Amino acid sequence: MGGKRYSNLAGYTFLFPAIIAIVAFILTPIAYAFFLMFFQVDMLSGERTFVGLGNFTEIFSDPKFWAAFENTFKYVIVVVPIQTTIAMVLAALLNSKVKFNRAFLTIMFIPTLTSSSAMTLIFMWLFNNNGLVVNLIDSLFGVKMQFLTNPDLALTVIMAMNIFSTVPHFMIVFLAGLQDIPQNLYEAAAIDGANKVKQFFNVTVPQLMPISFYVITMGLIGCFQIFDQAFIISDGTGGPQNSTLTFTLYIYQLAFTSNDMGRATALAFILGLIIFAVTAIVNKTLKADEVNG
């Protein structure tokens, strides 16, 4: 009995520094943000005025909130399926022992090693009104496309950039998962007459379901929190015409442009609820924990 108590005490002693860090840097800020969302807070003067649910009422009646809502969901719906599919297919190709797979893997991983800010500047250089891509399309098709100043195309550039930069990381995750699939499953499928395509859909995809759940969840969270690319491309405005305004960029504008920390924390709370709900739906739909028994 005494030994068990000593063992528990030793465990809590080792955990104590981590518990202090979690309480100080995670739980306390969350609790303070929850408190602030019921107040109108002026960051410059530090004055707080209790408004109850007034911040939520203002947010839901603000057209910029609905613009951010539409842009963010459009971004998630397009980016997450595409980046997951491309990453899984590329990982399957690499796992099939194609030639030069090591060189291909090294080249593919370069975007992941590049900082998000540098990647955004590269894409701005490629897609600005005098950029390489715009001039190439103009010379080939005689069409002068303006990607970054066109409200219908600006968000698409950010989507392409995110897919390009995140696929290599998720491809490595899928590749690690593929290494754990028993080879006898493929041999059994081959004996039953399944070709490579059928083996991919009937063996690889189901066996990778736990990995897919992880990739989709990380993709969802990352896409819902998209900020730096939208901030750099639009110079913090969310333009043109709010076409690149996302939830996190709108939170930034409320907190540091409008100096309204109350509404900013209320919107952060809404975003947290959305991410939690969507992740729960994905978990319920994929049933990743039921794969392999």
PDB file of N, CA and C in Angstrom, residues 95-196:
ATOM      1  N   ASN A  95       4.961   3.758 -52.045  1.00  0.00           N
ATOM      2  CA  ASN A  95       5.037   2.468 -51.354  1.00  0.00           C
ATOM      3  C   ASN A  95       5.097   1.289 -52.327  1.00  0.00           C
ATOM      4  N   SER A  96       4.758   1.550 -53.599  1.00  0.00           N
ATOM      5  CA  SER A  96       4.776   0.467 -54.590  1.00  0.00           C
ATOM      6  C   SER A  96       6.149   0.285 -55.211  1.00  0.00           C
ATOM      7  N   LYS A  97       7.178   0.908 -54.600  1.00  0.00           N
ATOM      8  CA  LYS A  97       8.572   0.727 -55.023  1.00  0.00           C
ATOM      9  C   LYS A  97       8.828   1.226 -56.445  1.00  0.00           C
ATOM     10  N   VAL A  98       8.248   2.384 -56.793  1.00  0.00           N
ATOM     11  CA  VAL A  98       8.527   2.949 -58.108  1.00  0.00           C
ATOM     12  C   VAL A  98       9.975   3.430 -58.142  1.00  0.00           C
ATOM     13  N   LYS A  99      10.509   3.604 -59.341  1.00  0.00           N
ATOM     14  CA  LYS A  99      11.891   4.055 -59.478  1.00  0.00           C
ATOM     15  C   LYS A  99      12.036   5.492 -58.979  1.00  0.00           C
ATOM     16  N   PHE A 100      13.187   5.800 -58.444  1.00  0.00           N
ATOM     17  CA  PHE A 100      13.533   7.145 -57.970  1.00  0.00           C
ATOM     18  C   PHE A 100      12.591   7.633 -56.867  1.00  0.00           C
ATOM     19  N   ASN A 101      12.030   6.696 -56.088  1.00  0.00           N
ATOM     20  CA  ASN A 101      11.088   7.119 -55.051  1.00  0.00           C
ATOM     21  C   ASN A 101      11.760   7.970 -53.972  1.00  0.00           C
ATOM     22  N   ARG A 102      13.047   7.687 -53.680  1.00  0.00           N
ATOM     23  CA  ARG A 102      13.757   8.486 -52.676  1.00  0.00           C
ATOM     24  C   ARG A 102      13.938   9.921 -53.149  1.00  0.00           C
ATOM     25  N   ALA A 103      14.360  10.095 -54.411  1.00  0.00           N
ATOM     26  CA  ALA A 103      14.542  11.444 -54.959  1.00  0.00           C
ATOM     27  C   ALA A 103      13.204  12.177 -55.006  1.00  0.00           C
ATOM     28  N   PHE A 104      12.147  11.464 -55.429  1.00  0.00           N
ATOM     29  CA  PHE A 104      10.814  12.064 -55.488  1.00  0.00           C
ATOM     30  C   PHE A 104      10.351  12.500 -54.101  1.00  0.00           C
ATOM     31  N   LEU A 105      10.615  11.640 -53.106  1.00  0.00           N
ATOM     32  CA  LEU A 105      10.215  11.950 -51.738  1.00  0.00           C
ATOM     33  C   LEU A 105      10.946  13.204 -51.229  1.00  0.00           C
ATOM     34  N   THR A 106      12.229  13.295 -51.539  1.00  0.00           N
ATOM     35  CA  THR A 106      13.019  14.458 -51.102  1.00  0.00           C
ATOM     36  C   THR A 106      12.505  15.744 -51.740  1.00  0.00           C
ATOM     37  N   ILE A 107      12.242  15.683 -53.045  1.00  0.00           N
ATOM     38  CA  ILE A 107      11.753  16.893 -53.746  1.00  0.00           C
ATOM     39  C   ILE A 107      10.377  17.283 -53.227  1.00  0.00           C
ATOM     40  N   MET A 108       9.509  16.289 -53.026  1.00  0.00           N
ATOM     41  CA  MET A 108       8.150  16.576 -52.577  1.00  0.00           C
ATOM     42  C   MET A 108       8.114  17.196 -51.186  1.00  0.00           C
ATOM     43  N   PHE A 109       9.145  16.886 -50.373  1.00  0.00           N
ATOM     44  CA  PHE A 109       9.104  17.353 -48.989  1.00  0.00           C
ATOM     45  C   PHE A 109       9.620  18.790 -48.845  1.00  0.00           C
ATOM     46  N   ILE A 110      10.189  19.357 -49.909  1.00  0.00           N
ATOM     47  CA  ILE A 110      10.736  20.714 -49.838  1.00  0.00           C
ATOM     48  C   ILE A 110       9.686  21.761 -49.423  1.00  0.00           C
ATOM     49  N   PRO A 111       8.455  21.732 -49.985  1.00  0.00           N
ATOM     50  CA  PRO A 111       7.464  22.737 -49.558  1.00  0.00           C
ATOM     51  C   PRO A 111       7.175  22.720 -48.059  1.00  0.00           C
ATOM     52  N   THR A 112       7.244  21.516 -47.451  1.00  0.00           N
ATOM     53  CA  THR A 112       6.980  21.430 -46.013  1.00  0.00           C
ATOM     54  C   THR A 112       8.090  22.106 -45.212  1.00  0.00           C
ATOM     55  N   LEU A 113       9.312  22.079 -45.748  1.00  0.00           N
ATOM     56  CA  LEU A 113      10.434  22.689 -45.042  1.00  0.00           C
ATOM     57  C   LEU A 113      10.453  24.203 -45.201  1.00  0.00           C
ATOM     58  N   THR A 114       9.704  24.702 -46.181  1.00  0.00           N
ATOM     59  CA  THR A 114       9.668  26.150 -46.424  1.00  0.00           C
ATOM     60  C   THR A 114       8.665  26.806 -45.484  1.00  0.00           C
ATOM     61  N   SER A 115       9.028  27.963 -44.948  1.00  0.00           N
ATOM     62  CA  SER A 115       8.106  28.640 -44.022  1.00  0.00           C
ATOM     63  C   SER A 115       6.854  29.096 -44.760  1.00  0.00           C
ATOM     64  N   SER A 116       5.775  29.187 -44.015  1.00  0.00           N
ATOM     65  CA  SER A 116       4.496  29.581 -44.606  1.00  0.00           C
ATOM     66  C   SER A 116       4.576  30.985 -45.216  1.00  0.00           C
ATOM     67  N   SER A 117       5.284  31.891 -44.549  1.00  0.00           N
ATOM     68  CA  SER A 117       5.406  33.265 -45.066  1.00  0.00           C
ATOM     69  C   SER A 117       6.172  33.279 -46.378  1.00  0.00           C
ATOM     70  N   ALA A 118       7.275  32.526 -46.439  1.00  0.00           N
ATOM     71  CA  ALA A 118       8.058  32.481 -47.677  1.00  0.00           C
ATOM     72  C   ALA A 118       7.246  31.863 -48.803  1.00  0.00           C
ATOM     73  N   MET A 119       6.494  30.801 -48.486  1.00  0.00           N
ATOM     74  CA  MET A 119       5.661  30.161 -49.503  1.00  0.00           C
ATOM     75  C   MET A 119       4.601  31.138 -50.021  1.00  0.00           C
ATOM     76  N   THR A 120       4.022  31.924 -49.117  1.00  0.00           N
ATOM     77  CA  THR A 120       3.012  32.902 -49.535  1.00  0.00           C
ATOM     78  C   THR A 120       3.624  33.940 -50.459  1.00  0.00           C
ATOM     79  N   LEU A 121       4.824  34.421 -50.150  1.00  0.00           N
ATOM     80  CA  LEU A 121       5.472  35.409 -51.002  1.00  0.00           C
ATOM     81  C   LEU A 121       5.798  34.833 -52.379  1.00  0.00           C
ATOM     82  N   ILE A 122       6.197  33.555 -52.421  1.00  0.00           N
ATOM     83  CA  ILE A 122       6.469  32.910 -53.710  1.00  0.00           C
ATOM     84  C   ILE A 122       5.198  32.852 -54.555  1.00  0.00           C
ATOM     85  N   PHE A 123       4.083  32.456 -53.933  1.00  0.00           N
ATOM     86  CA  PHE A 123       2.820  32.385 -54.677  1.00  0.00           C
ATOM     87  C   PHE A 123       2.340  33.772 -55.088  1.00  0.00           C
ATOM     88  N   MET A 124       2.598  34.783 -54.257  1.00  0.00           N
ATOM     89  CA  MET A 124       2.230  36.153 -54.647  1.00  0.00           C
ATOM     90  C   MET A 124       3.034  36.575 -55.869  1.00  0.00           C
ATOM     91  N   TRP A 125       4.313  36.177 -55.908  1.00  0.00           N
ATOM     92  CA  TRP A 125       5.155  36.505 -57.060  1.00  0.00           C
ATOM     93  C   TRP A 125       4.656  35.777 -58.316  1.00  0.00           C
ATOM     94  N   LEU A 126       4.201  34.527 -58.151  1.00  0.00           N
ATOM     95  CA  LEU A 126       3.729  33.751 -59.296  1.00  0.00           C
ATOM     96  C   LEU A 126       2.390  34.265 -59.834  1.00  0.00           C
ATOM     97  N   PHE A 127       1.495  34.691 -58.908  1.00  0.00           N
ATOM     98  CA  PHE A 127       0.117  34.980 -59.314  1.00  0.00           C
ATOM     99  C   PHE A 127      -0.236  36.476 -59.308  1.00  0.00           C
ATOM    100  N   ASN A 128       0.743  37.367 -59.079  1.00  0.00           N
ATOM    101  CA  ASN A 128       0.363  38.785 -59.149  1.00  0.00           C
ATOM    102  C   ASN A 128       0.094  39.174 -60.605  1.00  0.00           C
ATOM    103  N   ASN A 129      -0.379  40.374 -60.816  1.00  0.00           N
ATOM    104  CA  ASN A 129      -0.849  40.765 -62.147  1.00  0.00           C
ATOM    105  C   ASN A 129       0.245  40.734 -63.207  1.00  0.00           C
ATOM    106  N   ASN A 130       1.520  40.764 -62.802  1.00  0.00           N
ATOM    107  CA  ASN A 130       2.637  40.635 -63.745  1.00  0.00           C
ATOM    108  C   ASN A 130       3.463  39.390 -63.436  1.00  0.00           C
ATOM    109  N   GLY A 131       2.851  38.428 -62.752  1.00  0.00           N
ATOM    110  CA  GLY A 131       3.578  37.236 -62.321  1.00  0.00           C
ATOM    111  C   GLY A 131       3.772  36.211 -63.422  1.00  0.00           C
ATOM    112  N   LEU A 132       4.553  35.186 -63.108  1.00  0.00           N
ATOM    113  CA  LEU A 132       4.910  34.159 -64.088  1.00  0.00           C
ATOM    114  C   LEU A 132       3.683  33.430 -64.619  1.00  0.00           C
ATOM    115  N   VAL A 133       2.791  33.020 -63.722  1.00  0.00           N
ATOM    116  CA  VAL A 133       1.608  32.263 -64.142  1.00  0.00           C
ATOM    117  C   VAL A 133       0.693  33.121 -65.005  1.00  0.00           C
ATOM    118  N   VAL A 134       0.486  34.375 -64.591  1.00  0.00           N
ATOM    119  CA  VAL A 134      -0.395  35.280 -65.349  1.00  0.00           C
ATOM    120  C   VAL A 134       0.170  35.512 -66.749  1.00  0.00           C
ATOM    121  N   ASN A 135       1.471  35.745 -66.846  1.00  0.00           N
ATOM    122  CA  ASN A 135       2.081  35.976 -68.163  1.00  0.00           C
ATOM    123  C   ASN A 135       2.060  34.724 -69.028  1.00  0.00           C
ATOM    124  N   LEU A 136       2.218  33.550 -68.378  1.00  0.00           N
ATOM    125  CA  LEU A 136       2.194  32.293 -69.135  1.00  0.00           C
ATOM    126  C   LEU A 136       0.809  32.046 -69.731  1.00  0.00           C
ATOM    127  N   ILE A 137      -0.239  32.263 -68.926  1.00  0.00           N
ATOM    128  CA  ILE A 137      -1.617  32.089 -69.421  1.00  0.00           C
ATOM    129  C   ILE A 137      -1.904  33.100 -70.525  1.00  0.00           C
ATOM    130  N   ASP A 138      -1.395  34.326 -70.347  1.00  0.00           N
ATOM    131  CA  ASP A 138      -1.607  35.371 -71.355  1.00  0.00           C
ATOM    132  C   ASP A 138      -0.948  34.990 -72.678  1.00  0.00           C
ATOM    133  N   SER A 139       0.286  34.451 -72.620  1.00  0.00           N
ATOM    134  CA  SER A 139       1.000  34.112 -73.855  1.00  0.00           C
ATOM    135  C   SER A 139       0.398  32.883 -74.539  1.00  0.00           C
ATOM    136  N   LEU A 140      -0.147  31.934 -73.743  1.00  0.00           N
ATOM    137  CA  LEU A 140      -0.696  30.706 -74.327  1.00  0.00           C
ATOM    138  C   LEU A 140      -2.130  30.884 -74.828  1.00  0.00           C
ATOM    139  N   PHE A 141      -2.949  31.593 -74.044  1.00  0.00           N
ATOM    140  CA  PHE A 141      -4.370  31.665 -74.370  1.00  0.00           C
ATOM    141  C   PHE A 141      -4.850  33.091 -74.681  1.00  0.00           C
ATOM    142  N   GLY A 142      -3.987  34.072 -74.537  1.00  0.00           N
ATOM    143  CA  GLY A 142      -4.385  35.449 -74.813  1.00  0.00           C
ATOM    144  C   GLY A 142      -5.356  35.999 -73.792  1.00  0.00           C
ATOM    145  N   VAL A 143      -5.358  35.422 -72.596  1.00  0.00           N
ATOM    146  CA  VAL A 143      -6.268  35.869 -71.527  1.00  0.00           C
ATOM    147  C   VAL A 143      -5.450  36.442 -70.376  1.00  0.00           C
ATOM    148  N   LYS A 144      -5.741  37.647 -69.976  1.00  0.00           N
ATOM    149  CA  LYS A 144      -5.043  38.297 -68.873  1.00  0.00           C
ATOM    150  C   LYS A 144      -5.843  38.084 -67.587  1.00  0.00           C
ATOM    151  N   MET A 145      -5.465  37.090 -66.801  1.00  0.00           N
ATOM    152  CA  MET A 145      -6.192  36.797 -65.563  1.00  0.00           C
ATOM    153  C   MET A 145      -5.537  37.527 -64.402  1.00  0.00           C
ATOM    154  N   GLN A 146      -6.369  38.081 -63.544  1.00  0.00           N
ATOM    155  CA  GLN A 146      -5.873  38.795 -62.364  1.00  0.00           C
ATOM    156  C   GLN A 146      -6.308  38.006 -61.131  1.00  0.00           C
ATOM    157  N   PHE A 147      -5.412  37.157 -60.667  1.00  0.00           N
ATOM    158  CA  PHE A 147      -5.776  36.236 -59.589  1.00  0.00           C
ATOM    159  C   PHE A 147      -5.960  36.951 -58.247  1.00  0.00           C
ATOM    160  N   LEU A 148      -4.984  37.763 -57.865  1.00  0.00           N
ATOM    161  CA  LEU A 148      -4.983  38.309 -56.495  1.00  0.00           C
ATOM    162  C   LEU A 148      -5.926  39.493 -56.319  1.00  0.00           C
ATOM    163  N   THR A 149      -6.323  40.138 -57.412  1.00  0.00           N
ATOM    164  CA  THR A 149      -7.236  41.285 -57.297  1.00  0.00           C
ATOM    165  C   THR A 149      -8.654  40.939 -57.725  1.00  0.00           C
ATOM    166  N   ASN A 150      -8.876  39.681 -58.126  1.00  0.00           N
ATOM    167  CA  ASN A 150     -10.210  39.237 -58.517  1.00  0.00           C
ATOM    168  C   ASN A 150     -10.864  38.527 -57.324  1.00  0.00           C
ATOM    169  N   PRO A 151     -12.010  39.023 -56.834  1.00  0.00           N
ATOM    170  CA  PRO A 151     -12.652  38.395 -55.665  1.00  0.00           C
ATOM    171  C   PRO A 151     -13.032  36.933 -55.901  1.00  0.00           C
ATOM    172  N   ASP A 152     -13.211  36.546 -57.150  1.00  0.00           N
ATOM    173  CA  ASP A 152     -13.592  35.158 -57.443  1.00  0.00           C
ATOM    174  C   ASP A 152     -12.400  34.207 -57.471  1.00  0.00           C
ATOM    175  N   LEU A 153     -11.173  34.750 -57.529  1.00  0.00           N
ATOM    176  CA  LEU A 153      -9.996  33.897 -57.683  1.00  0.00           C
ATOM    177  C   LEU A 153      -8.998  33.995 -56.534  1.00  0.00           C
ATOM    178  N   ALA A 154      -9.077  35.060 -55.747  1.00  0.00           N
ATOM    179  CA  ALA A 154      -8.050  35.284 -54.715  1.00  0.00           C
ATOM    180  C   ALA A 154      -7.991  34.133 -53.708  1.00  0.00           C
ATOM    181  N   LEU A 155      -9.163  33.659 -53.269  1.00  0.00           N
ATOM    182  CA  LEU A 155      -9.180  32.565 -52.291  1.00  0.00           C
ATOM    183  C   LEU A 155      -8.654  31.267 -52.916  1.00  0.00           C
ATOM    184  N   THR A 156      -8.871  31.109 -54.223  1.00  0.00           N
ATOM    185  CA  THR A 156      -8.390  29.904 -54.912  1.00  0.00           C
ATOM    186  C   THR A 156      -6.871  29.806 -54.853  1.00  0.00           C
ATOM    187  N   VAL A 157      -6.196  30.945 -54.963  1.00  0.00           N
ATOM    188  CA  VAL A 157      -4.729  30.960 -54.877  1.00  0.00           C
ATOM    189  C   VAL A 157      -4.281  30.469 -53.498  1.00  0.00           C
ATOM    190  N   ILE A 158      -4.960  30.908 -52.462  1.00  0.00           N
ATOM    191  CA  ILE A 158      -4.609  30.469 -51.098  1.00  0.00           C
ATOM    192  C   ILE A 158      -4.884  28.980 -50.930  1.00  0.00           C
ATOM    193  N   MET A 159      -5.984  28.506 -51.527  1.00  0.00           N
ATOM    194  CA  MET A 159      -6.282  27.064 -51.476  1.00  0.00           C
ATOM    195  C   MET A 159      -5.162  26.258 -52.136  1.00  0.00           C
ATOM    196  N   ALA A 160      -4.751  26.681 -53.332  1.00  0.00           N
ATOM    197  CA  ALA A 160      -3.687  25.966 -54.056  1.00  0.00           C
ATOM    198  C   ALA A 160      -2.396  25.956 -53.251  1.00  0.00           C
ATOM    199  N   MET A 161      -2.105  27.082 -52.638  1.00  0.00           N
ATOM    200  CA  MET A 161      -0.882  27.190 -51.842  1.00  0.00           C
ATOM    201  C   MET A 161      -0.930  26.238 -50.645  1.00  0.00           C
ATOM    202  N   ASN A 162      -2.066  26.162 -49.988  1.00  0.00           N
ATOM    203  CA  ASN A 162      -2.185  25.288 -48.821  1.00  0.00           C
ATOM    204  C   ASN A 162      -2.071  23.822 -49.219  1.00  0.00           C
ATOM    205  N   ILE A 163      -2.724  23.458 -50.311  1.00  0.00           N
ATOM    206  CA  ILE A 163      -2.640  22.058 -50.782  1.00  0.00           C
ATOM    207  C   ILE A 163      -1.200  21.715 -51.124  1.00  0.00           C
ATOM    208  N   PHE A 164      -0.528  22.608 -51.837  1.00  0.00           N
ATOM    209  CA  PHE A 164       0.853  22.372 -52.264  1.00  0.00           C
ATOM    210  C   PHE A 164       1.791  22.199 -51.063  1.00  0.00           C
ATOM    211  N   SER A 165       1.555  22.952 -50.007  1.00  0.00           N
ATOM    212  CA  SER A 165       2.486  22.935 -48.878  1.00  0.00           C
ATOM    213  C   SER A 165       2.175  21.859 -47.843  1.00  0.00           C
ATOM    214  N   THR A 166       0.932  21.370 -47.791  1.00  0.00           N
ATOM    215  CA  THR A 166       0.570  20.396 -46.750  1.00  0.00           C
ATOM    216  C   THR A 166       0.569  18.952 -47.244  1.00  0.00           C
ATOM    217  N   VAL A 167       0.421  18.754 -48.558  1.00  0.00           N
ATOM    218  CA  VAL A 167       0.380  17.384 -49.093  1.00  0.00           C
ATOM    219  C   VAL A 167       1.627  16.578 -48.711  1.00  0.00           C
ATOM    220  N   PRO A 168       2.849  17.112 -48.823  1.00  0.00           N
ATOM    221  CA  PRO A 168       4.031  16.302 -48.480  1.00  0.00           C
ATOM    222  C   PRO A 168       4.015  15.772 -47.050  1.00  0.00           C
ATOM    223  N   HIS A 169       3.607  16.597 -46.103  1.00  0.00           N
ATOM    224  CA  HIS A 169       3.567  16.141 -44.709  1.00  0.00           C
ATOM    225  C   HIS A 169       2.570  14.999 -44.536  1.00  0.00           C
ATOM    226  N   PHE A 170       1.364  15.179 -45.066  1.00  0.00           N
ATOM    227  CA  PHE A 170       0.353  14.133 -44.934  1.00  0.00           C
ATOM    228  C   PHE A 170       0.736  12.881 -45.733  1.00  0.00           C
ATOM    229  N   MET A 171       1.465  13.076 -46.832  1.00  0.00           N
ATOM    230  CA  MET A 171       1.926  11.927 -47.619  1.00  0.00           C
ATOM    231  C   MET A 171       2.863  11.055 -46.771  1.00  0.00           C
ATOM    232  N   ILE A 172       3.737  11.685 -46.000  1.00  0.00           N
ATOM    233  CA  ILE A 172       4.642  10.931 -45.121  1.00  0.00           C
ATOM    234  C   ILE A 172       3.842  10.160 -44.067  1.00  0.00           C
ATOM    235  N   VAL A 173       2.793  10.790 -43.549  1.00  0.00           N
ATOM    236  CA  VAL A 173       1.951  10.115 -42.551  1.00  0.00           C
ATOM    237  C   VAL A 173       1.281   8.885 -43.155  1.00  0.00           C
ATOM    238  N   PHE A 174       0.730   9.054 -44.361  1.00  0.00           N
ATOM    239  CA  PHE A 174       0.108   7.907 -45.037  1.00  0.00           C
ATOM    240  C   PHE A 174       1.138   6.829 -45.343  1.00  0.00           C
ATOM    241  N   LEU A 175       2.325   7.244 -45.743  1.00  0.00           N
ATOM    242  CA  LEU A 175       3.372   6.280 -46.089  1.00  0.00           C
ATOM    243  C   LEU A 175       3.747   5.439 -44.874  1.00  0.00           C
ATOM    244  N   ALA A 176       3.815   6.068 -43.710  1.00  0.00           N
ATOM    245  CA  ALA A 176       4.096   5.321 -42.478  1.00  0.00           C
ATOM    246  C   ALA A 176       2.978   4.317 -42.195  1.00  0.00           C
ATOM    247  N   GLY A 177       1.726   4.725 -42.454  1.00  0.00           N
ATOM    248  CA  GLY A 177       0.605   3.815 -42.248  1.00  0.00           C
ATOM    249  C   GLY A 177       0.626   2.650 -43.218  1.00  0.00           C
ATOM    250  N   LEU A 178       1.042   2.916 -44.444  1.00  0.00           N
ATOM    251  CA  LEU A 178       1.088   1.850 -45.453  1.00  0.00           C
ATOM    252  C   LEU A 178       2.091   0.763 -45.090  1.00  0.00           C
ATOM    253  N   GLN A 179       3.170   1.159 -44.400  1.00  0.00           N
ATOM    254  CA  GLN A 179       4.201   0.183 -44.021  1.00  0.00           C
ATOM    255  C   GLN A 179       3.644  -0.861 -43.049  1.00  0.00           C
ATOM    256  N   ASP A 180       2.564  -0.521 -42.345  1.00  0.00           N
ATOM    257  CA  ASP A 180       2.019  -1.428 -41.328  1.00  0.00           C
ATOM    258  C   ASP A 180       0.921  -2.346 -41.863  1.00  0.00           C
ATOM    259  N   ILE A 181       0.518  -2.171 -43.127  1.00  0.00           N
ATOM    260  CA  ILE A 181      -0.538  -3.040 -43.667  1.00  0.00           C
ATOM    261  C   ILE A 181       0.058  -4.406 -43.986  1.00  0.00           C
ATOM    262  N   PRO A 182      -0.484  -5.481 -43.436  1.00  0.00           N
ATOM    263  CA  PRO A 182       0.070  -6.824 -43.698  1.00  0.00           C
ATOM    264  C   PRO A 182       0.050  -7.163 -45.182  1.00  0.00           C
ATOM    265  N   GLN A 183       1.163  -7.695 -45.676  1.00  0.00           N
ATOM    266  CA  GLN A 183       1.281  -8.015 -47.102  1.00  0.00           C
ATOM    267  C   GLN A 183       0.346  -9.159 -47.494  1.00  0.00           C
ATOM    268  N   ASN A 184       0.001 -10.021 -46.514  1.00  0.00           N
ATOM    269  CA  ASN A 184      -0.860 -11.155 -46.875  1.00  0.00           C
ATOM    270  C   ASN A 184      -2.273 -10.711 -47.277  1.00  0.00           C
ATOM    271  N   LEU A 185      -2.676  -9.496 -46.866  1.00  0.00           N
ATOM    272  CA  LEU A 185      -3.981  -8.990 -47.311  1.00  0.00           C
ATOM    273  C   LEU A 185      -3.966  -8.740 -48.814  1.00  0.00           C
ATOM    274  N   TYR A 186      -2.859  -8.181 -49.306  1.00  0.00           N
ATOM    275  CA  TYR A 186      -2.749  -7.949 -50.754  1.00  0.00           C
ATOM    276  C   TYR A 186      -2.642  -9.282 -51.497  1.00  0.00           C
ATOM    277  N   GLU A 187      -1.908 -10.238 -50.915  1.00  0.00           N
ATOM    278  CA  GLU A 187      -1.759 -11.542 -51.565  1.00  0.00           C
ATOM    279  C   GLU A 187      -3.114 -12.252 -51.646  1.00  0.00           C
ATOM    280  N   ALA A 188      -3.900 -12.164 -50.585  1.00  0.00           N
ATOM    281  CA  ALA A 188      -5.233 -12.782 -50.592  1.00  0.00           C
ATOM    282  C   ALA A 188      -6.132 -12.115 -51.621  1.00  0.00           C
ATOM    283  N   ALA A 189      -6.039 -10.762 -51.698  1.00  0.00           N
ATOM    284  CA  ALA A 189      -6.848 -10.036 -52.687  1.00  0.00           C
ATOM    285  C   ALA A 189      -6.427 -10.412 -54.101  1.00  0.00           C
ATOM    286  N   ALA A 190      -5.108 -10.576 -54.320  1.00  0.00           N
ATOM    287  CA  ALA A 190      -4.617 -10.952 -55.650  1.00  0.00           C
ATOM    288  C   ALA A 190      -5.099 -12.343 -56.031  1.00  0.00           C
ATOM    289  N   ILE A 191      -5.115 -13.277 -55.073  1.00  0.00           N
ATOM    290  CA  ILE A 191      -5.617 -14.634 -55.351  1.00  0.00           C
ATOM    291  C   ILE A 191      -7.097 -14.591 -55.737  1.00  0.00           C
ATOM    292  N   ASP A 192      -7.840 -13.660 -55.114  1.00  0.00           N
ATOM    293  CA  ASP A 192      -9.265 -13.512 -55.443  1.00  0.00           C
ATOM    294  C   ASP A 192      -9.490 -12.787 -56.763  1.00  0.00           C
ATOM    295  N   GLY A 193      -8.401 -12.380 -57.416  1.00  0.00           N
ATOM    296  CA  GLY A 193      -8.537 -11.752 -58.732  1.00  0.00           C
ATOM    297  C   GLY A 193      -8.566 -10.243 -58.720  1.00  0.00           C
ATOM    298  N   ALA A 194      -8.258  -9.622 -57.573  1.00  0.00           N
ATOM    299  CA  ALA A 194      -8.299  -8.161 -57.499  1.00  0.00           C
ATOM    300  C   ALA A 194      -7.040  -7.569 -58.136  1.00  0.00           C
ATOM    301  N   ASN A 195      -7.244  -6.612 -59.036  1.00  0.00           N
ATOM    302  CA  ASN A 195      -6.085  -5.939 -59.621  1.00  0.00           C
ATOM    303  C   ASN A 195      -5.604  -4.842 -58.675  1.00  0.00           C
ATOM    304  N   LYS A 196      -4.592  -4.068 -59.102  1.00  0.00           N
ATOM    305  CA  LYS A 196      -3.995  -3.054 -58.230  1.00  0.00           C
ATOM    306  C   LYS A 196      -5.002  -1.988 -57.794  1.00  0.00           C
TER     307      LYS A 196
END
